[in-house]
Amino acid sequence: GAGVSQTPSNKVTEKGKYVELRCDPISGHTALYWYRQSLGQGPEFLIYFQGTGAADDSGLPNDRFFAVRPEGSVSTLKIQRTERGDSAVYLCASSPQVGGELFFGEGSRLTVL
Amino acid sequence: KNQVEQSPQSLIILEGKNCTLQCNYTVSPFSNLRWYKQDTGRGPVSLTIMTFSENTKSNGRYTATLDADTKQSSLHITASQLSDSASYICVVRDNNAGNMLTFGGGTRLMVKP
């Protein structure tokens, strides 16, 4: 596609539920990043992929968070047993290569009630 | 630890006025610095990129400066417009193997008529 696409744009769920957030990067971009942004804050790094492999997952806050990119294109961020503190906008970005400009999606706003 | 600090946190100016946003960083070794504009509810979009050897770079009414010695950058907006209302985020990339990005917390600018 023309840009990075994220779905859903909004997700409201109950505490304890499982959530999946999808990111469709710009075609051909090998690097893909996930960030979390709370209101009034800058994006906080979660994980990035180079191809299919997670090159750095040091930003994932705990083992409830997991991300995959099985074919080196679309990525899914998975959150188990959601907590109210997980409420945030989850941003995905892709880049033609590691170290290149990041192109961000519009984000998925997650609200955990 | 790499850090990026931005000031002010928020700013209100009248349409047509100029303003300057500040970014101080401790990222080392330095690779580049980008200013992003993030409209409410949207993903960040790159405005400028500054490398070590660049002091000033303009993009329309936006002018970024970089002082690599003092590790400071500024973003100057000239003749502000209502559409400039957004968050402006300073992002610094290091030159280590991971090419990691460090995000500032952003400056929230509101331009009033």
PDB file of N, CA and C in Angstrom, chain A residues 6-23 34 63-68 75-84 86-90 108-113:
ATOM      1  N   GLN A   6      -2.559   0.326   9.907  1.00  0.00           N
ATOM      2  CA  GLN A   6      -2.742  -0.356  11.188  1.00  0.00           C
ATOM      3  C   GLN A   6      -4.225  -0.607  11.442  1.00  0.00           C
ATOM      4  N   THR A   7      -4.513  -1.802  11.917  1.00  0.00           N
ATOM      5  CA  THR A   7      -5.887  -2.145  12.285  1.00  0.00           C
ATOM      6  C   THR A   7      -5.915  -2.910  13.591  1.00  0.00           C
ATOM      7  N   PRO A   8      -6.957  -2.750  14.402  1.00  0.00           N
ATOM      8  CA  PRO A   8      -8.008  -1.746  14.228  1.00  0.00           C
ATOM      9  C   PRO A   8      -7.497  -0.361  14.590  1.00  0.00           C
ATOM     10  N   SER A   9      -8.207   0.664  14.208  1.00  0.00           N
ATOM     11  CA  SER A   9      -7.805   2.014  14.602  1.00  0.00           C
ATOM     12  C   SER A   9      -8.157   2.265  16.061  1.00  0.00           C
ATOM     13  N   ASN A  10      -9.232   1.620  16.507  1.00  0.00           N
ATOM     14  CA  ASN A  10      -9.650   1.721  17.899  1.00  0.00           C
ATOM     15  C   ASN A  10     -10.072   0.356  18.400  1.00  0.00           C
ATOM     16  N   LYS A  11      -9.667   0.045  19.622  1.00  0.00           N
ATOM     17  CA  LYS A  11     -10.061  -1.220  20.226  1.00  0.00           C
ATOM     18  C   LYS A  11     -10.366  -0.987  21.701  1.00  0.00           C
ATOM     19  N   VAL A  12     -11.579  -1.341  22.093  1.00  0.00           N
ATOM     20  CA  VAL A  12     -11.955  -1.266  23.498  1.00  0.00           C
ATOM     21  C   VAL A  12     -12.146  -2.699  23.985  1.00  0.00           C
ATOM     22  N   THR A  13     -11.510  -3.035  25.075  1.00  0.00           N
ATOM     23  CA  THR A  13     -11.603  -4.391  25.588  1.00  0.00           C
ATOM     24  C   THR A  13     -11.678  -4.368  27.104  1.00  0.00           C
ATOM     25  N   GLU A  14     -12.007  -5.498  27.648  1.00  0.00           N
ATOM     26  CA  GLU A  14     -12.105  -5.604  29.099  1.00  0.00           C
ATOM     27  C   GLU A  14     -10.810  -6.154  29.683  1.00  0.00           C
ATOM     28  N   LYS A  15     -10.538  -5.772  30.883  1.00  0.00           N
ATOM     29  CA  LYS A  15      -9.357  -6.265  31.604  1.00  0.00           C
ATOM     30  C   LYS A  15      -9.339  -7.788  31.572  1.00  0.00           C
ATOM     31  N   GLY A  16      -8.168  -8.331  31.273  1.00  0.00           N
ATOM     32  CA  GLY A  16      -8.020  -9.779  31.239  1.00  0.00           C
ATOM     33  C   GLY A  16      -8.164 -10.401  29.863  1.00  0.00           C
ATOM     34  N   LYS A  17      -8.669  -9.632  28.894  1.00  0.00           N
ATOM     35  CA  LYS A  17      -8.885 -10.169  27.558  1.00  0.00           C
ATOM     36  C   LYS A  17      -7.588 -10.169  26.746  1.00  0.00           C
ATOM     37  N   TYR A  18      -7.639 -10.915  25.622  1.00  0.00           N
ATOM     38  CA  TYR A  18      -6.513 -11.006  24.690  1.00  0.00           C
ATOM     39  C   TYR A  18      -6.771 -10.076  23.499  1.00  0.00           C
ATOM     40  N   VAL A  19      -5.728  -9.399  23.048  1.00  0.00           N
ATOM     41  CA  VAL A  19      -5.865  -8.430  21.962  1.00  0.00           C
ATOM     42  C   VAL A  19      -4.763  -8.645  20.921  1.00  0.00           C
ATOM     43  N   GLU A  20      -5.131  -8.488  19.672  1.00  0.00           N
ATOM     44  CA  GLU A  20      -4.158  -8.500  18.571  1.00  0.00           C
ATOM     45  C   GLU A  20      -4.261  -7.205  17.789  1.00  0.00           C
ATOM     46  N   LEU A  21      -3.130  -6.606  17.525  1.00  0.00           N
ATOM     47  CA  LEU A  21      -3.058  -5.380  16.727  1.00  0.00           C
ATOM     48  C   LEU A  21      -2.200  -5.682  15.505  1.00  0.00           C
ATOM     49  N   ARG A  22      -2.702  -5.251  14.351  1.00  0.00           N
ATOM     50  CA  ARG A  22      -2.031  -5.616  13.098  1.00  0.00           C
ATOM     51  C   ARG A  22      -1.372  -4.414  12.450  1.00  0.00           C
ATOM     52  N   CYS A  23      -0.232  -4.670  11.826  1.00  0.00           N
ATOM     53  CA  CYS A  23       0.489  -3.629  11.096  1.00  0.00           C
ATOM     54  C   CYS A  23       0.872  -4.146   9.722  1.00  0.00           C
ATOM     55  N   TRP A  34       7.525  -1.394  16.483  1.00  0.00           N
ATOM     56  CA  TRP A  34       6.328  -1.148  17.285  1.00  0.00           C
ATOM     57  C   TRP A  34       6.700  -0.196  18.430  1.00  0.00           C
ATOM     58  N   ASP A  63       6.092 -10.371  29.759  1.00  0.00           N
ATOM     59  CA  ASP A  63       5.824 -11.513  28.882  1.00  0.00           C
ATOM     60  C   ASP A  63       4.374 -11.589  28.426  1.00  0.00           C
ATOM     61  N   ARG A  64       3.556 -10.610  28.785  1.00  0.00           N
ATOM     62  CA  ARG A  64       2.198 -10.583  28.232  1.00  0.00           C
ATOM     63  C   ARG A  64       2.203 -10.039  26.801  1.00  0.00           C
ATOM     64  N   PHE A  65       3.297  -9.392  26.457  1.00  0.00           N
ATOM     65  CA  PHE A  65       3.416  -8.771  25.140  1.00  0.00           C
ATOM     66  C   PHE A  65       4.279  -9.651  24.239  1.00  0.00           C
ATOM     67  N   PHE A  66       3.807  -9.831  23.005  1.00  0.00           N
ATOM     68  CA  PHE A  66       4.542 -10.641  22.053  1.00  0.00           C
ATOM     69  C   PHE A  66       4.233 -10.117  20.657  1.00  0.00           C
ATOM     70  N   ALA A  67       5.185 -10.185  19.762  1.00  0.00           N
ATOM     71  CA  ALA A  67       4.949  -9.735  18.391  1.00  0.00           C
ATOM     72  C   ALA A  67       5.575 -10.717  17.423  1.00  0.00           C
ATOM     73  N   VAL A  68       4.936 -10.845  16.262  1.00  0.00           N
ATOM     74  CA  VAL A  68       5.431 -11.749  15.235  1.00  0.00           C
ATOM     75  C   VAL A  68       5.401 -11.054  13.884  1.00  0.00           C
ATOM     76  N   SER A  75       2.906  -7.561  10.478  1.00  0.00           N
ATOM     77  CA  SER A  75       3.277  -7.912  11.858  1.00  0.00           C
ATOM     78  C   SER A  75       2.047  -7.824  12.751  1.00  0.00           C
ATOM     79  N   THR A  76       2.015  -8.647  13.768  1.00  0.00           N
ATOM     80  CA  THR A  76       0.936  -8.625  14.745  1.00  0.00           C
ATOM     81  C   THR A  76       1.527  -8.477  16.140  1.00  0.00           C
ATOM     82  N   LEU A  77       1.021  -7.496  16.869  1.00  0.00           N
ATOM     83  CA  LEU A  77       1.377  -7.320  18.277  1.00  0.00           C
ATOM     84  C   LEU A  77       0.279  -7.966  19.104  1.00  0.00           C
ATOM     85  N   LYS A  78       0.684  -8.867  19.993  1.00  0.00           N
ATOM     86  CA  LYS A  78      -0.290  -9.630  20.764  1.00  0.00           C
ATOM     87  C   LYS A  78      -0.135  -9.286  22.242  1.00  0.00           C
ATOM     88  N   ILE A  79      -1.242  -9.000  22.876  1.00  0.00           N
ATOM     89  CA  ILE A  79      -1.222  -8.671  24.300  1.00  0.00           C
ATOM     90  C   ILE A  79      -2.163  -9.612  25.025  1.00  0.00           C
ATOM     91  N   GLN A  80      -1.608 -10.369  25.951  1.00  0.00           N
ATOM     92  CA  GLN A  80      -2.418 -11.313  26.730  1.00  0.00           C
ATOM     93  C   GLN A  80      -2.830 -10.681  28.053  1.00  0.00           C
ATOM     94  N   ARG A  81      -3.963 -11.144  28.572  1.00  0.00           N
ATOM     95  CA  ARG A  81      -4.413 -10.736  29.922  1.00  0.00           C
ATOM     96  C   ARG A  81      -4.252  -9.227  30.093  1.00  0.00           C
ATOM     97  N   THR A  82      -4.911  -8.482  29.224  1.00  0.00           N
ATOM     98  CA  THR A  82      -4.739  -7.025  29.209  1.00  0.00           C
ATOM     99  C   THR A  82      -5.046  -6.413  30.579  1.00  0.00           C
ATOM    100  N   GLU A  83      -4.307  -5.350  30.859  1.00  0.00           N
ATOM    101  CA  GLU A  83      -4.481  -4.581  32.089  1.00  0.00           C
ATOM    102  C   GLU A  83      -4.817  -3.142  31.719  1.00  0.00           C
ATOM    103  N   ARG A  84      -5.422  -2.408  32.659  1.00  0.00           N
ATOM    104  CA  ARG A  84      -5.811  -1.026  32.381  1.00  0.00           C
ATOM    105  C   ARG A  84      -4.605  -0.186  31.992  1.00  0.00           C
ATOM    106  N   ASP A  86      -2.306  -0.949  30.097  1.00  0.00           N
ATOM    107  CA  ASP A  86      -1.923  -1.186  28.707  1.00  0.00           C
ATOM    108  C   ASP A  86      -2.599  -0.192  27.766  1.00  0.00           C
ATOM    109  N   SER A  87      -3.560   0.558  28.274  1.00  0.00           N
ATOM    110  CA  SER A  87      -4.276   1.526  27.449  1.00  0.00           C
ATOM    111  C   SER A  87      -3.291   2.555  26.909  1.00  0.00           C
ATOM    112  N   ALA A  88      -3.261   2.696  25.605  1.00  0.00           N
ATOM    113  CA  ALA A  88      -2.324   3.605  24.935  1.00  0.00           C
ATOM    114  C   ALA A  88      -2.592   3.533  23.438  1.00  0.00           C
ATOM    115  N   VAL A  89      -1.870   4.360  22.692  1.00  0.00           N
ATOM    116  CA  VAL A  89      -1.857   4.225  21.235  1.00  0.00           C
ATOM    117  C   VAL A  89      -0.630   3.408  20.863  1.00  0.00           C
ATOM    118  N   TYR A  90      -0.846   2.368  20.086  1.00  0.00           N
ATOM    119  CA  TYR A  90       0.247   1.508  19.641  1.00  0.00           C
ATOM    120  C   TYR A  90       0.567   1.887  18.196  1.00  0.00           C
ATOM    121  N   SER A 108      -3.005   2.324  16.575  1.00  0.00           N
ATOM    122  CA  SER A 108      -4.190   1.625  17.093  1.00  0.00           C
ATOM    123  C   SER A 108      -4.379   2.077  18.533  1.00  0.00           C
ATOM    124  N   ARG A 109      -5.526   2.699  18.784  1.00  0.00           N
ATOM    125  CA  ARG A 109      -5.806   3.171  20.153  1.00  0.00           C
ATOM    126  C   ARG A 109      -6.457   2.052  20.928  1.00  0.00           C
ATOM    127  N   LEU A 110      -5.777   1.582  21.980  1.00  0.00           N
ATOM    128  CA  LEU A 110      -6.296   0.504  22.811  1.00  0.00           C
ATOM    129  C   LEU A 110      -6.784   1.079  24.133  1.00  0.00           C
ATOM    130  N   THR A 111      -8.013   0.737  24.481  1.00  0.00           N
ATOM    131  CA  THR A 111      -8.577   1.136  25.765  1.00  0.00           C
ATOM    132  C   THR A 111      -8.979  -0.123  26.505  1.00  0.00           C
ATOM    133  N   VAL A 112      -8.408  -0.299  27.686  1.00  0.00           N
ATOM    134  CA  VAL A 112      -8.728  -1.465  28.519  1.00  0.00           C
ATOM    135  C   VAL A 112      -9.578  -0.985  29.689  1.00  0.00           C
ATOM    136  N   LEU A 113     -10.796  -1.484  29.738  1.00  0.00           N
ATOM    137  CA  LEU A 113     -11.735  -1.040  30.785  1.00  0.00           C
ATOM    138  C   LEU A 113     -11.590  -1.854  32.058  1.00  0.00           C
TER     139      LEU A 113
END
